[in-house]
Amino acid sequence: MQVFKKINAFDLDFFEDVVGKNFIYSDPEAISNYSKDETTDETLFSSPEVVIKPRTVEEIRKIMKYCYQNNIPVTPRGAGSGLSGGSIPIYGGVVLSFENMNKILEIDEKNMIVVVEPGVITNEINKKLKPYKLFYAGYPMSLETCQIGGNIAENAGGGKAVKYGVTSNYVRGIEFVTASGDLLCFGGKTHKDVSSYDIIHLIVGSEGTLGIVTKIFLKIIPLPKERTLLLAPFNDLSAALNLPTIIFCEMGLMPTSIEIMNRQSLQYAYELSKNSYPYPESPCHILVEIDDNYEESLYKLYTSIGKRMLKENALDVFVADNLLAIEEMWKIRRTIPEALFLFLPDAINEDISVPINRTKDLVDVIKDIGTKYNLVCPIYGHLGDGNLHVTLSPRDKDLWKDKIPKIIYELYKSVVTMGGCLSGEHGIGCKRKDYIPIFYSPEEISLLRKIKYVFDEKGILNPGKIFP
Ligand SMILES: Cc1cc2nc3c(=O)[nH]c(=O)nc-3n(C[C@H](O)[C@H](O)[C@H](O)COP(=O)(O)OP(=O)(O)OC[C@H]3O[C@@H](n4cnc5c(N)ncnc54)[C@H](O)[C@@H]3O)c2cc1C
């Protein structure tokens, strides 16, 4: 257990001198929201000693220099929508919140780059880009609440990852403040850069443990003119799980997303949204979104995918071909996480990623574990990426908390044999760090620790995360 200096009145005075008294909070009520994120396990919650909301890079540098000299832990925080406890200040200390660093600094359409501060709400980027007929494609499903800095730190992805990839595919440059307060910048507006080590992609996904991200250069692309969303209920889960292989390999097509929702996950979303998809009793529903620049080619694409889904025993195929209908269709899918948190508060929520042709094996393992431990198992997620969100909820709560580590261990042991990983998009944080040794050898963990040491030898940056 690391030991850090506790914050005293002298430290608070210093921080207040740096940012001004309106941008620093230490009374328990004002900081209580910063002791948690969207992770449901309350045993992980931990309060900061002070929350600071800097407005400039220079303020961040002064804070980091001071914390480095005085051995004070610093936890960067975006919007707190994380699902692995990444922004929870396990050791107290300072929480740095980027709410006031929320500017889109430049839209450089000629170079297809947008430059942003970390506190920009992700969806704002695309709202600003729309008049230019451009868009940023790496965003997650939580785009309306999360910040781009949080997306960088988690290497978030989801919305359109099948065709367009995740956050890291769009980061062309990154400016960050180190643990000791230096300001570094790698990359920028170039779309190709192989000069030296790829530090950009080391910082992306580092969960705030290697540096404080202060500026991001994102690649932007032309906004496709047309979109269509297909909804298909299936009677046979196995046939639905096989769809990505059919669409990619046999049909040679690349939709923007292929999502799966089993009946258990949808029933909670129906209850919360007071709305339902057609065929609510079928074992699962599939959403396939496609985009293109031309109406005729889009029509050809979605009719061929629709026909193929019917051939694979879809009960029906529903087409949403205008923005309003598309959003309506997505709404129920987007309600699922909130509904599960609400109706299954004791559940384990995991974020498993396996090779796309192994999702059926993963679902079989979940079914077996569900039967063995008497669990309800809603499953939904990004089928086209092999990334399923797995919820395991007890029917019988007796001794449930004691059983959780054993169940997760059993699940992850099977995931390893499928060539899968610990988290597809939500990260390790403090929630999953104890399971890292299931996936990495001691030598691999040792390399990860050495990298952390190079960036932050005192371990003050977001301590208590990633490493067991
Ligand atoms: C309903 C719902 C749906 C979701 N859907 C998706 C999805 O589709 N795909 C997906 O990937 N995730 C999803 N998430 C998870 C979450 O939204 C993402 O992980 C998101 O990237 C977190 O962003 P945030 O701004 O909330 O960051 P936070 O939760 O505040 O922090 C996340 C991590 O980023 C670090 N951090 C934040 N800002 C900085 C910075 N400037 N510099 C360095 N480190 C920083 C924090 O220390 C922490 O480790 C979903 C969450 C919810 C609640």
Short mmCIF file of C-alpha atoms and ligand atoms in Angstrom, two decimals:
data_model
loop_
_atom_site.label_atom_id
_atom_site.label_comp_id
_atom_site.label_asym_id
_atom_site.label_seq_id
_atom_site.Cartn_x
_atom_site.Cartn_y
_atom_site.Cartn_z
CA MET A 1 0.00 0.00 0.00
CA GLN A 2 1.46 3.32 -1.09
CA VAL A 3 1.59 6.16 1.44
CA PHE A 4 0.93 9.72 0.30
CA LYS A 5 0.94 13.07 2.04
CA LYS A 6 -2.43 14.22 3.36
CA ILE A 7 -3.57 17.63 2.14
CA ASN A 8 -3.43 20.40 4.74
CA ALA A 9 -4.47 24.07 4.90
CA PHE A 10 -1.12 25.17 3.50
CA ASP A 11 -1.61 22.96 0.41
CA LEU A 12 -5.14 24.30 -0.09
CA ASP A 13 -3.80 27.86 0.04
CA PHE A 14 -1.24 26.99 -2.61
CA PHE A 15 -3.88 25.47 -4.93
CA GLU A 16 -6.17 28.46 -4.39
CA ASP A 17 -3.34 30.82 -5.34
CA VAL A 18 -2.89 28.87 -8.58
CA VAL A 19 -6.51 28.57 -9.79
CA GLY A 20 -8.44 31.16 -7.74
CA LYS A 21 -10.95 30.44 -4.99
CA ASN A 22 -13.89 29.79 -7.35
CA PHE A 23 -12.18 26.79 -8.91
CA ILE A 24 -11.27 24.74 -5.87
CA TYR A 25 -13.65 22.70 -3.68
CA SER A 26 -12.97 20.87 -0.45
CA ASP A 27 -16.20 20.80 1.52
CA PRO A 28 -17.65 17.27 1.71
CA GLU A 29 -20.93 18.11 -0.03
CA ALA A 30 -19.29 19.78 -3.02
CA ILE A 31 -16.83 16.93 -3.55
CA SER A 32 -19.09 13.94 -2.85
CA ASN A 33 -19.93 13.46 -6.55
CA TYR A 34 -16.24 13.06 -7.30
CA SER A 35 -15.90 9.95 -5.14
CA LYS A 36 -17.53 7.67 -7.73
CA ASP A 37 -18.16 7.11 -11.42
CA GLU A 38 -20.82 4.91 -13.09
CA THR A 39 -19.33 1.74 -11.62
CA THR A 40 -21.98 0.13 -9.43
CA ASP A 41 -19.69 -1.42 -6.79
CA GLU A 42 -19.92 1.03 -3.89
CA THR A 43 -17.02 -0.61 -2.06
CA LEU A 44 -14.76 1.09 -4.62
CA PHE A 45 -15.99 4.62 -3.88
CA SER A 46 -13.48 6.95 -2.24
CA SER A 47 -13.55 10.67 -1.61
CA PRO A 48 -10.93 13.15 -2.82
CA GLU A 49 -9.48 15.67 -0.35
CA VAL A 50 -9.82 18.49 -2.86
CA VAL A 51 -11.33 18.97 -6.33
CA ILE A 52 -9.57 21.47 -8.58
CA LYS A 53 -11.02 22.70 -11.86
CA PRO A 54 -8.13 24.27 -13.80
CA ARG A 55 -8.70 26.50 -16.82
CA THR A 56 -5.22 26.48 -18.33
CA VAL A 57 -2.29 24.18 -18.98
CA GLU A 58 -0.05 26.44 -16.90
CA GLU A 59 -2.30 25.92 -13.87
CA ILE A 60 -2.08 22.16 -14.36
CA ARG A 61 1.69 22.32 -14.60
CA LYS A 62 1.98 24.26 -11.32
CA ILE A 63 -0.39 21.83 -9.57
CA MET A 64 1.52 18.79 -10.85
CA LYS A 65 4.92 20.24 -9.88
CA TYR A 66 3.63 20.89 -6.38
CA CYS A 67 2.01 17.46 -6.02
CA TYR A 68 5.14 15.78 -7.33
CA GLN A 69 7.37 17.60 -4.83
CA ASN A 70 4.97 16.92 -1.97
CA ASN A 71 3.97 13.34 -2.84
CA ILE A 72 0.25 14.13 -3.26
CA PRO A 73 -1.81 11.75 -5.47
CA VAL A 74 -3.63 13.27 -8.46
CA THR A 75 -6.60 11.66 -10.21
CA PRO A 76 -7.70 13.18 -13.53
CA ARG A 77 -11.43 13.17 -14.07
CA GLY A 78 -13.59 13.62 -17.14
CA ALA A 79 -17.36 13.39 -16.88
CA GLY A 80 -17.29 10.41 -14.49
CA SER A 81 -19.21 8.17 -16.91
CA GLY A 82 -16.51 5.49 -16.65
CA LEU A 83 -17.44 1.91 -15.83
CA SER A 84 -14.23 0.69 -14.19
CA GLY A 85 -13.66 3.21 -11.40
CA GLY A 86 -10.91 4.98 -13.39
CA SER A 87 -11.65 8.45 -12.05
CA ILE A 88 -12.21 7.37 -8.43
CA PRO A 89 -9.49 8.85 -6.19
CA ILE A 90 -8.61 5.65 -4.33
CA TYR A 91 -5.96 7.39 -2.22
CA GLY A 92 -7.82 10.70 -1.77
CA GLY A 93 -5.61 13.65 -2.71
CA VAL A 94 -6.41 15.91 -5.67
CA VAL A 95 -9.05 15.33 -8.31
CA LEU A 96 -8.35 17.38 -11.42
CA SER A 97 -11.60 18.00 -13.25
CA PHE A 98 -11.58 19.38 -16.79
CA GLU A 99 -15.07 20.89 -16.87
CA ASN A 100 -13.56 24.33 -17.54
CA MET A 101 -11.22 23.18 -20.31
CA ASN A 102 -13.99 22.55 -22.79
CA LYS A 103 -13.07 24.48 -25.93
CA ILE A 104 -12.92 23.26 -29.50
CA LEU A 105 -9.74 25.16 -30.34
CA GLU A 106 -9.63 24.76 -34.11
CA ILE A 107 -11.44 23.08 -36.96
CA ASP A 108 -8.80 22.72 -39.64
CA GLU A 109 -10.92 21.38 -42.49
CA LYS A 110 -8.12 21.61 -45.06
CA ASN A 111 -5.99 19.24 -42.97
CA MET A 112 -8.98 17.19 -41.74
CA ILE A 113 -8.04 17.83 -38.10
CA VAL A 114 -9.96 19.18 -35.13
CA VAL A 115 -8.02 20.41 -32.09
CA VAL A 116 -9.81 20.13 -28.75
CA GLU A 117 -9.35 20.59 -25.03
CA PRO A 118 -9.94 17.48 -22.89
CA GLY A 119 -13.17 18.66 -21.24
CA VAL A 120 -15.20 18.95 -24.46
CA ILE A 121 -18.34 16.78 -24.29
CA THR A 122 -17.71 14.32 -27.11
CA ASN A 123 -21.00 14.92 -28.89
CA GLU A 124 -20.20 18.66 -29.16
CA ILE A 125 -17.40 17.87 -31.60
CA ASN A 126 -19.78 16.39 -34.16
CA LYS A 127 -22.36 19.11 -33.61
CA LYS A 128 -19.68 21.69 -34.49
CA LEU A 129 -18.41 19.66 -37.45
CA LYS A 130 -21.83 19.08 -39.03
CA PRO A 131 -21.98 22.37 -41.00
CA TYR A 132 -18.60 21.44 -42.53
CA LYS A 133 -20.05 18.03 -43.57
CA LEU A 134 -17.29 16.39 -41.54
CA PHE A 135 -17.33 14.11 -38.50
CA TYR A 136 -15.28 12.47 -35.77
CA ALA A 137 -16.04 8.74 -35.89
CA GLY A 138 -14.28 7.33 -32.81
CA TYR A 139 -16.95 8.18 -30.24
CA PRO A 140 -18.59 5.82 -27.71
CA MET A 141 -22.32 5.31 -27.07
CA SER A 142 -22.07 7.61 -24.02
CA LEU A 143 -21.16 10.52 -26.32
CA GLU A 144 -23.76 12.88 -24.88
CA THR A 145 -22.28 12.77 -21.39
CA CYS A 146 -18.61 11.78 -21.58
CA GLN A 147 -15.62 14.02 -22.32
CA ILE A 148 -13.11 13.52 -25.09
CA GLY A 149 -10.26 13.46 -22.49
CA GLY A 150 -11.99 10.51 -20.78
CA ASN A 151 -12.38 8.81 -24.19
CA ILE A 152 -8.66 9.25 -24.86
CA ALA A 153 -7.74 7.85 -21.44
CA GLU A 154 -10.02 4.81 -21.92
CA ASN A 155 -9.49 4.42 -25.67
CA ALA A 156 -13.26 4.38 -25.87
CA GLY A 157 -15.17 3.02 -28.82
CA GLY A 158 -18.51 1.63 -29.69
CA GLY A 159 -20.89 3.66 -31.80
CA LYS A 160 -19.39 2.98 -35.22
CA ALA A 161 -16.33 0.93 -34.36
CA VAL A 162 -17.00 -1.91 -36.83
CA LYS A 163 -16.39 0.28 -39.87
CA TYR A 164 -14.54 3.28 -38.43
CA GLY A 165 -12.56 1.95 -35.47
CA VAL A 166 -12.19 3.38 -31.97
CA THR A 167 -10.73 6.55 -30.39
CA SER A 168 -7.09 5.60 -30.95
CA ASN A 169 -7.65 5.36 -34.71
CA TYR A 170 -8.33 9.11 -34.75
CA VAL A 171 -5.69 10.59 -32.43
CA ARG A 172 -3.02 12.30 -34.51
CA GLY A 173 -1.41 14.34 -31.76
CA ILE A 174 -1.52 14.64 -28.01
CA GLU A 175 -0.29 17.23 -25.53
CA PHE A 176 0.08 16.18 -21.90
CA VAL A 177 1.52 17.29 -18.58
CA THR A 178 3.77 14.73 -16.89
CA ALA A 179 3.67 13.71 -13.22
CA SER A 180 6.50 16.17 -12.51
CA GLY A 181 4.81 19.04 -14.39
CA ASP A 182 6.62 19.04 -17.75
CA LEU A 183 4.58 19.82 -20.86
CA LEU A 184 5.10 17.39 -23.76
CA CYS A 185 3.47 17.13 -27.18
CA PHE A 186 3.73 14.20 -29.60
CA GLY A 187 2.29 14.32 -33.12
CA GLY A 188 0.01 17.09 -34.35
CA LYS A 189 -1.69 17.69 -37.66
CA THR A 190 0.20 15.13 -39.72
CA HIS A 191 -1.73 12.03 -40.67
CA LYS A 192 1.40 9.92 -40.94
CA ASP A 193 4.23 10.05 -38.42
CA VAL A 194 6.63 7.22 -37.62
CA SER A 195 9.33 9.33 -36.02
CA SER A 196 10.43 7.37 -32.94
CA TYR A 197 8.26 5.48 -30.46
CA ASP A 198 4.49 5.74 -30.76
CA ILE A 199 3.95 7.68 -27.52
CA ILE A 200 0.52 8.87 -28.71
CA HIS A 201 -0.85 5.36 -28.58
CA LEU A 202 0.80 4.70 -25.24
CA ILE A 203 -1.01 7.66 -23.69
CA VAL A 204 -4.29 6.69 -25.38
CA GLY A 205 -5.83 4.02 -23.15
CA SER A 206 -3.45 4.70 -20.22
CA GLU A 207 -6.38 5.58 -17.93
CA GLY A 208 -4.81 8.75 -16.57
CA THR A 209 -1.84 6.87 -15.11
CA LEU A 210 0.89 8.24 -17.41
CA GLY A 211 0.02 11.91 -18.00
CA ILE A 212 -2.66 14.58 -17.84
CA VAL A 213 -3.98 15.08 -21.38
CA THR A 214 -4.42 18.80 -22.12
CA LYS A 215 -4.87 19.03 -25.89
CA ILE A 216 -5.85 16.53 -28.59
CA PHE A 217 -5.50 16.60 -32.37
CA LEU A 218 -8.22 14.39 -33.85
CA LYS A 219 -8.56 13.14 -37.40
CA ILE A 220 -11.93 14.00 -38.95
CA ILE A 221 -13.52 12.48 -42.03
CA PRO A 222 -16.31 13.35 -44.50
CA LEU A 223 -19.76 12.80 -43.02
CA PRO A 224 -21.52 10.07 -45.03
CA LYS A 225 -24.66 11.46 -46.62
CA GLU A 226 -26.98 8.53 -46.03
CA ARG A 227 -27.64 6.15 -43.11
CA THR A 228 -30.01 3.25 -42.57
CA LEU A 229 -30.65 1.08 -39.53
CA LEU A 230 -32.04 -2.46 -39.70
CA LEU A 231 -33.69 -4.24 -36.79
CA ALA A 232 -34.08 -8.02 -36.92
CA PRO A 233 -35.58 -10.26 -34.23
CA PHE A 234 -34.17 -13.80 -34.22
CA ASN A 235 -35.59 -17.02 -32.80
CA ASP A 236 -32.19 -18.63 -32.78
CA LEU A 237 -29.39 -16.91 -30.87
CA SER A 238 -26.67 -18.97 -32.59
CA ALA A 239 -27.78 -17.83 -36.05
CA ALA A 240 -27.68 -14.21 -34.89
CA LEU A 241 -24.21 -14.61 -33.38
CA ASN A 242 -22.92 -15.87 -36.71
CA LEU A 243 -24.03 -12.76 -38.62
CA PRO A 244 -20.76 -10.76 -38.50
CA THR A 245 -18.85 -13.59 -40.18
CA ILE A 246 -21.53 -13.84 -42.88
CA ILE A 247 -21.74 -10.09 -43.50
CA PHE A 248 -17.95 -9.48 -43.49
CA CYS A 249 -16.60 -12.65 -45.05
CA GLU A 250 -19.34 -14.03 -47.28
CA MET A 251 -21.01 -10.79 -48.34
CA GLY A 252 -17.85 -8.64 -48.25
CA LEU A 253 -19.69 -5.77 -46.53
CA MET A 254 -18.72 -3.54 -43.62
CA PRO A 255 -21.66 -2.00 -41.72
CA THR A 256 -20.90 0.78 -39.21
CA SER A 257 -22.25 -1.32 -36.36
CA ILE A 258 -23.74 -4.74 -35.63
CA GLU A 259 -25.33 -4.84 -32.18
CA ILE A 260 -26.91 -7.73 -30.31
CA MET A 261 -29.43 -7.60 -27.44
CA ASN A 262 -30.77 -10.77 -25.83
CA ARG A 263 -34.30 -10.95 -24.44
CA GLN A 264 -33.19 -10.60 -20.82
CA SER A 265 -31.37 -7.33 -21.55
CA LEU A 266 -34.26 -5.92 -23.59
CA GLN A 267 -36.96 -6.71 -21.06
CA TYR A 268 -35.39 -4.23 -18.58
CA ALA A 269 -34.98 -1.58 -21.30
CA TYR A 270 -38.65 -2.04 -22.28
CA GLU A 271 -39.68 -1.58 -18.68
CA LEU A 272 -37.67 1.62 -18.28
CA SER A 273 -38.46 3.18 -21.65
CA LYS A 274 -42.13 2.04 -21.71
CA ASN A 275 -41.53 1.06 -25.28
CA SER A 276 -40.58 -2.16 -27.04
CA TYR A 277 -39.29 -3.60 -30.29
CA PRO A 278 -41.56 -5.80 -32.42
CA TYR A 279 -41.40 -9.49 -31.44
CA PRO A 280 -40.49 -8.71 -27.80
CA GLU A 281 -40.56 -12.40 -26.90
CA SER A 282 -37.90 -13.51 -29.37
CA PRO A 283 -34.57 -14.63 -27.82
CA CYS A 284 -32.58 -11.81 -29.35
CA HIS A 285 -32.63 -8.75 -31.60
CA ILE A 286 -29.93 -7.51 -33.95
CA LEU A 287 -29.30 -3.94 -35.10
CA VAL A 288 -27.24 -3.35 -38.25
CA GLU A 289 -26.39 0.21 -39.26
CA ILE A 290 -25.04 1.01 -42.71
CA ASP A 291 -23.93 4.29 -44.27
CA ASP A 292 -23.03 5.44 -47.75
CA ASN A 293 -22.98 8.57 -49.86
CA TYR A 294 -25.59 7.46 -52.37
CA GLU A 295 -29.20 6.51 -51.78
CA GLU A 296 -29.23 3.84 -54.49
CA SER A 297 -26.12 2.04 -53.26
CA LEU A 298 -27.33 2.26 -49.66
CA TYR A 299 -30.63 0.72 -50.75
CA LYS A 300 -28.76 -2.14 -52.44
CA LEU A 301 -26.63 -2.66 -49.33
CA TYR A 302 -29.45 -2.81 -46.85
CA THR A 303 -31.75 -4.92 -49.01
CA SER A 304 -28.98 -7.49 -49.48
CA ILE A 305 -28.20 -7.58 -45.73
CA GLY A 306 -31.93 -7.68 -44.89
CA LYS A 307 -32.55 -10.56 -47.32
CA ARG A 308 -29.57 -12.45 -45.95
CA MET A 309 -30.79 -12.03 -42.37
CA LEU A 310 -34.18 -13.46 -43.42
CA LYS A 311 -32.34 -16.40 -45.02
CA GLU A 312 -30.55 -16.90 -41.69
CA ASN A 313 -33.98 -17.21 -40.04
CA ALA A 314 -34.59 -13.66 -38.85
CA LEU A 315 -38.30 -13.45 -37.98
CA ASP A 316 -38.60 -10.15 -39.82
CA VAL A 317 -36.49 -7.13 -40.80
CA PHE A 318 -37.52 -3.55 -40.00
CA VAL A 319 -35.92 -0.62 -41.81
CA ALA A 320 -35.37 2.88 -40.36
CA ASP A 321 -34.25 5.13 -43.19
CA ASN A 322 -34.67 8.63 -41.80
CA LEU A 323 -32.90 10.29 -38.87
CA LEU A 324 -35.91 10.35 -36.58
CA ALA A 325 -36.73 6.68 -37.11
CA ILE A 326 -33.07 5.72 -36.73
CA GLU A 327 -32.78 7.55 -33.41
CA GLU A 328 -36.03 5.99 -32.19
CA MET A 329 -34.72 2.52 -33.02
CA TRP A 330 -31.38 3.15 -31.25
CA LYS A 331 -33.12 4.54 -28.16
CA ILE A 332 -34.09 1.16 -26.68
CA ARG A 333 -30.59 -0.23 -27.25
CA ARG A 334 -29.10 2.84 -25.55
CA THR A 335 -31.45 2.44 -22.57
CA ILE A 336 -30.13 -1.04 -21.74
CA PRO A 337 -27.11 -0.07 -19.55
CA GLU A 338 -29.15 2.37 -17.47
CA ALA A 339 -32.00 -0.16 -17.13
CA LEU A 340 -29.65 -2.91 -15.97
CA PHE A 341 -27.97 -0.64 -13.39
CA LEU A 342 -31.42 0.32 -12.13
CA PHE A 343 -33.15 -3.06 -12.02
CA LEU A 344 -30.16 -5.31 -11.24
CA PRO A 345 -28.13 -3.28 -8.72
CA ASP A 346 -26.30 -6.35 -7.33
CA ALA A 347 -25.10 -7.56 -10.72
CA ILE A 348 -21.55 -8.02 -11.98
CA ASN A 349 -21.09 -6.01 -15.21
CA GLU A 350 -18.24 -7.14 -17.44
CA ASP A 351 -17.00 -5.91 -20.81
CA ILE A 352 -15.55 -8.90 -22.57
CA SER A 353 -13.92 -8.87 -25.96
CA VAL A 354 -13.17 -12.05 -27.93
CA PRO A 355 -12.26 -12.72 -31.57
CA ILE A 356 -15.45 -12.14 -33.58
CA ASN A 357 -15.88 -15.83 -34.44
CA ARG A 358 -15.79 -16.81 -30.73
CA THR A 359 -18.85 -14.90 -29.47
CA LYS A 360 -20.92 -18.10 -29.56
CA ASP A 361 -18.39 -19.82 -27.26
CA LEU A 362 -18.54 -16.83 -24.94
CA VAL A 363 -22.33 -16.93 -24.81
CA ASP A 364 -22.21 -20.70 -24.10
CA VAL A 365 -19.83 -20.12 -21.18
CA ILE A 366 -22.08 -17.38 -19.79
CA LYS A 367 -25.10 -19.70 -20.04
CA ASP A 368 -23.20 -22.47 -18.19
CA ILE A 369 -22.08 -20.10 -15.44
CA GLY A 370 -25.63 -18.74 -15.22
CA THR A 371 -27.06 -22.23 -14.71
CA LYS A 372 -24.34 -23.30 -12.27
CA TYR A 373 -24.75 -20.25 -10.00
CA ASN A 374 -28.48 -19.59 -10.57
CA LEU A 375 -28.03 -16.22 -12.30
CA VAL A 376 -29.99 -13.97 -14.67
CA CYS A 377 -27.65 -13.18 -17.58
CA PRO A 378 -28.60 -10.23 -19.80
CA ILE A 379 -26.18 -9.94 -22.73
CA TYR A 380 -25.91 -7.05 -25.17
CA GLY A 381 -23.21 -5.18 -27.01
CA HIS A 382 -21.06 -4.71 -30.02
CA LEU A 383 -21.39 -8.08 -31.75
CA GLY A 384 -19.56 -6.83 -34.84
CA ASP A 385 -16.45 -6.15 -32.70
CA GLY A 386 -16.72 -9.35 -30.63
CA ASN A 387 -17.27 -7.09 -27.60
CA LEU A 388 -20.19 -8.17 -25.41
CA HIS A 389 -21.36 -6.54 -22.20
CA VAL A 390 -22.12 -9.33 -19.78
CA THR A 391 -24.31 -8.89 -16.71
CA LEU A 392 -24.47 -11.63 -14.13
CA SER A 393 -27.17 -11.07 -11.54
CA PRO A 394 -28.12 -13.41 -8.65
CA ARG A 395 -31.61 -14.87 -8.38
CA ASP A 396 -30.68 -15.78 -4.84
CA LYS A 397 -28.63 -13.08 -3.06
CA ASP A 398 -27.46 -15.43 -0.31
CA LEU A 399 -23.65 -15.18 -0.02
CA TRP A 400 -23.60 -13.47 -3.42
CA LYS A 401 -20.75 -11.07 -2.58
CA ASP A 402 -18.53 -14.01 -1.51
CA LYS A 403 -19.19 -15.83 -4.77
CA ILE A 404 -18.36 -12.91 -7.10
CA PRO A 405 -14.54 -13.32 -7.30
CA LYS A 406 -14.89 -17.05 -8.01
CA ILE A 407 -17.47 -16.47 -10.75
CA ILE A 408 -15.45 -13.73 -12.42
CA TYR A 409 -12.31 -15.85 -12.22
CA GLU A 410 -14.11 -18.77 -13.88
CA LEU A 411 -15.47 -16.49 -16.61
CA TYR A 412 -12.11 -14.88 -17.37
CA LYS A 413 -10.26 -18.19 -17.38
CA SER A 414 -12.56 -19.27 -20.23
CA VAL A 415 -12.15 -15.92 -22.00
CA VAL A 416 -8.36 -16.44 -22.06
CA THR A 417 -8.76 -19.79 -23.81
CA MET A 418 -10.83 -18.04 -26.52
CA GLY A 419 -8.04 -15.50 -27.12
CA GLY A 420 -10.16 -12.78 -25.50
CA CYS A 421 -9.24 -9.89 -23.23
CA LEU A 422 -10.18 -8.37 -19.88
CA SER A 423 -11.94 -5.29 -21.26
CA GLY A 424 -12.96 -4.27 -24.77
CA GLU A 425 -13.69 -0.62 -24.00
CA HIS A 426 -14.43 0.17 -20.33
CA GLY A 427 -10.88 -0.26 -19.06
CA ILE A 428 -9.30 -1.84 -15.99
CA GLY A 429 -9.38 1.02 -13.44
CA CYS A 430 -9.65 -0.23 -9.87
CA LYS A 431 -12.50 -2.57 -10.74
CA ARG A 432 -10.63 -5.19 -12.77
CA LYS A 433 -7.00 -4.77 -11.70
CA ASP A 434 -6.90 -7.99 -9.66
CA TYR A 435 -7.73 -10.01 -12.78
CA ILE A 436 -4.81 -8.67 -14.84
CA PRO A 437 -2.59 -11.69 -13.94
CA ILE A 438 -5.12 -14.01 -15.63
CA PHE A 439 -4.35 -12.30 -18.92
CA TYR A 440 -0.68 -11.27 -18.62
CA SER A 441 2.42 -13.19 -17.56
CA PRO A 442 4.62 -11.86 -14.70
CA GLU A 443 7.12 -10.70 -17.35
CA GLU A 444 4.42 -8.80 -19.25
CA ILE A 445 3.15 -7.15 -16.04
CA SER A 446 6.73 -6.26 -15.17
CA LEU A 447 7.10 -4.45 -18.53
CA LEU A 448 3.86 -2.53 -17.89
CA ARG A 449 5.13 -1.52 -14.43
CA LYS A 450 8.44 -0.32 -15.90
CA ILE A 451 6.58 1.88 -18.40
CA LYS A 452 4.55 3.36 -15.54
CA TYR A 453 7.78 3.99 -13.62
CA VAL A 454 9.39 5.84 -16.55
CA PHE A 455 6.44 8.25 -16.71
CA ASP A 456 5.70 8.51 -13.00
CA GLU A 457 8.40 7.13 -10.72
CA LYS A 458 6.67 8.36 -7.55
CA GLY A 459 3.37 6.78 -8.57
CA ILE A 460 1.31 9.92 -7.88
CA LEU A 461 -0.73 9.79 -11.12
CA ASN A 462 -4.03 7.99 -10.61
CA PRO A 463 -2.63 5.45 -8.12
CA GLY A 464 -4.50 2.23 -7.39
CA LYS A 465 -5.43 1.63 -11.04
CA ILE A 466 -4.54 -1.06 -13.62
CA PHE A 467 -1.92 -2.86 -11.49
CA PRO A 468 -2.93 -5.56 -9.02
C1 LIG B 1 -24.61 4.44 -20.45
C2 LIG B 1 -23.15 4.29 -20.76
C3 LIG B 1 -22.75 3.88 -22.02
C4 LIG B 1 -21.39 3.73 -22.31
N1 LIG B 1 -21.03 3.34 -23.56
C5 LIG B 1 -19.72 3.21 -23.85
C6 LIG B 1 -19.31 2.79 -25.16
O1 LIG B 1 -20.10 2.57 -26.06
N2 LIG B 1 -17.99 2.65 -25.38
C7 LIG B 1 -17.05 2.92 -24.42
O2 LIG B 1 -15.87 2.81 -24.71
N3 LIG B 1 -17.42 3.31 -23.19
C8 LIG B 1 -18.71 3.46 -22.87
N4 LIG B 1 -19.07 3.87 -21.62
C9 LIG B 1 -18.04 4.14 -20.59
C10 LIG B 1 -17.56 5.61 -20.51
O3 LIG B 1 -18.53 6.50 -21.00
C11 LIG B 1 -16.23 5.77 -21.26
O4 LIG B 1 -15.22 5.00 -20.64
C12 LIG B 1 -15.75 7.21 -21.39
O5 LIG B 1 -14.61 7.24 -22.22
C13 LIG B 1 -15.40 7.85 -20.05
O6 LIG B 1 -15.29 9.25 -20.26
P1 LIG B 1 -15.47 10.27 -19.05
O7 LIG B 1 -15.24 11.64 -19.58
O8 LIG B 1 -16.72 10.05 -18.35
O9 LIG B 1 -14.21 9.88 -18.14
P2 LIG B 1 -14.14 9.47 -16.61
O10 LIG B 1 -15.03 8.34 -16.32
O11 LIG B 1 -14.25 10.67 -15.78
O12 LIG B 1 -12.63 8.97 -16.55
C14 LIG B 1 -12.22 7.84 -17.26
C15 LIG B 1 -10.69 7.73 -17.18
O13 LIG B 1 -10.11 8.81 -17.89
C16 LIG B 1 -9.12 9.47 -17.10
N5 LIG B 1 -9.10 10.85 -17.59
C17 LIG B 1 -10.16 11.67 -17.79
N6 LIG B 1 -9.74 12.83 -18.33
C18 LIG B 1 -8.40 12.74 -18.47
C19 LIG B 1 -7.39 13.62 -18.97
N7 LIG B 1 -7.66 14.83 -19.44
N8 LIG B 1 -6.10 13.19 -18.93
C20 LIG B 1 -5.78 11.96 -18.46
N9 LIG B 1 -6.70 11.09 -17.99
C21 LIG B 1 -7.98 11.48 -18.00
C22 LIG B 1 -9.60 9.24 -15.68
O14 LIG B 1 -8.54 9.35 -14.75
C23 LIG B 1 -10.14 7.83 -15.76
O15 LIG B 1 -9.10 6.91 -15.62
C24 LIG B 1 -20.43 4.01 -21.30
C25 LIG B 1 -20.83 4.44 -20.04
C26 LIG B 1 -22.17 4.58 -19.75
C27 LIG B 1 -22.57 5.05 -18.38
#
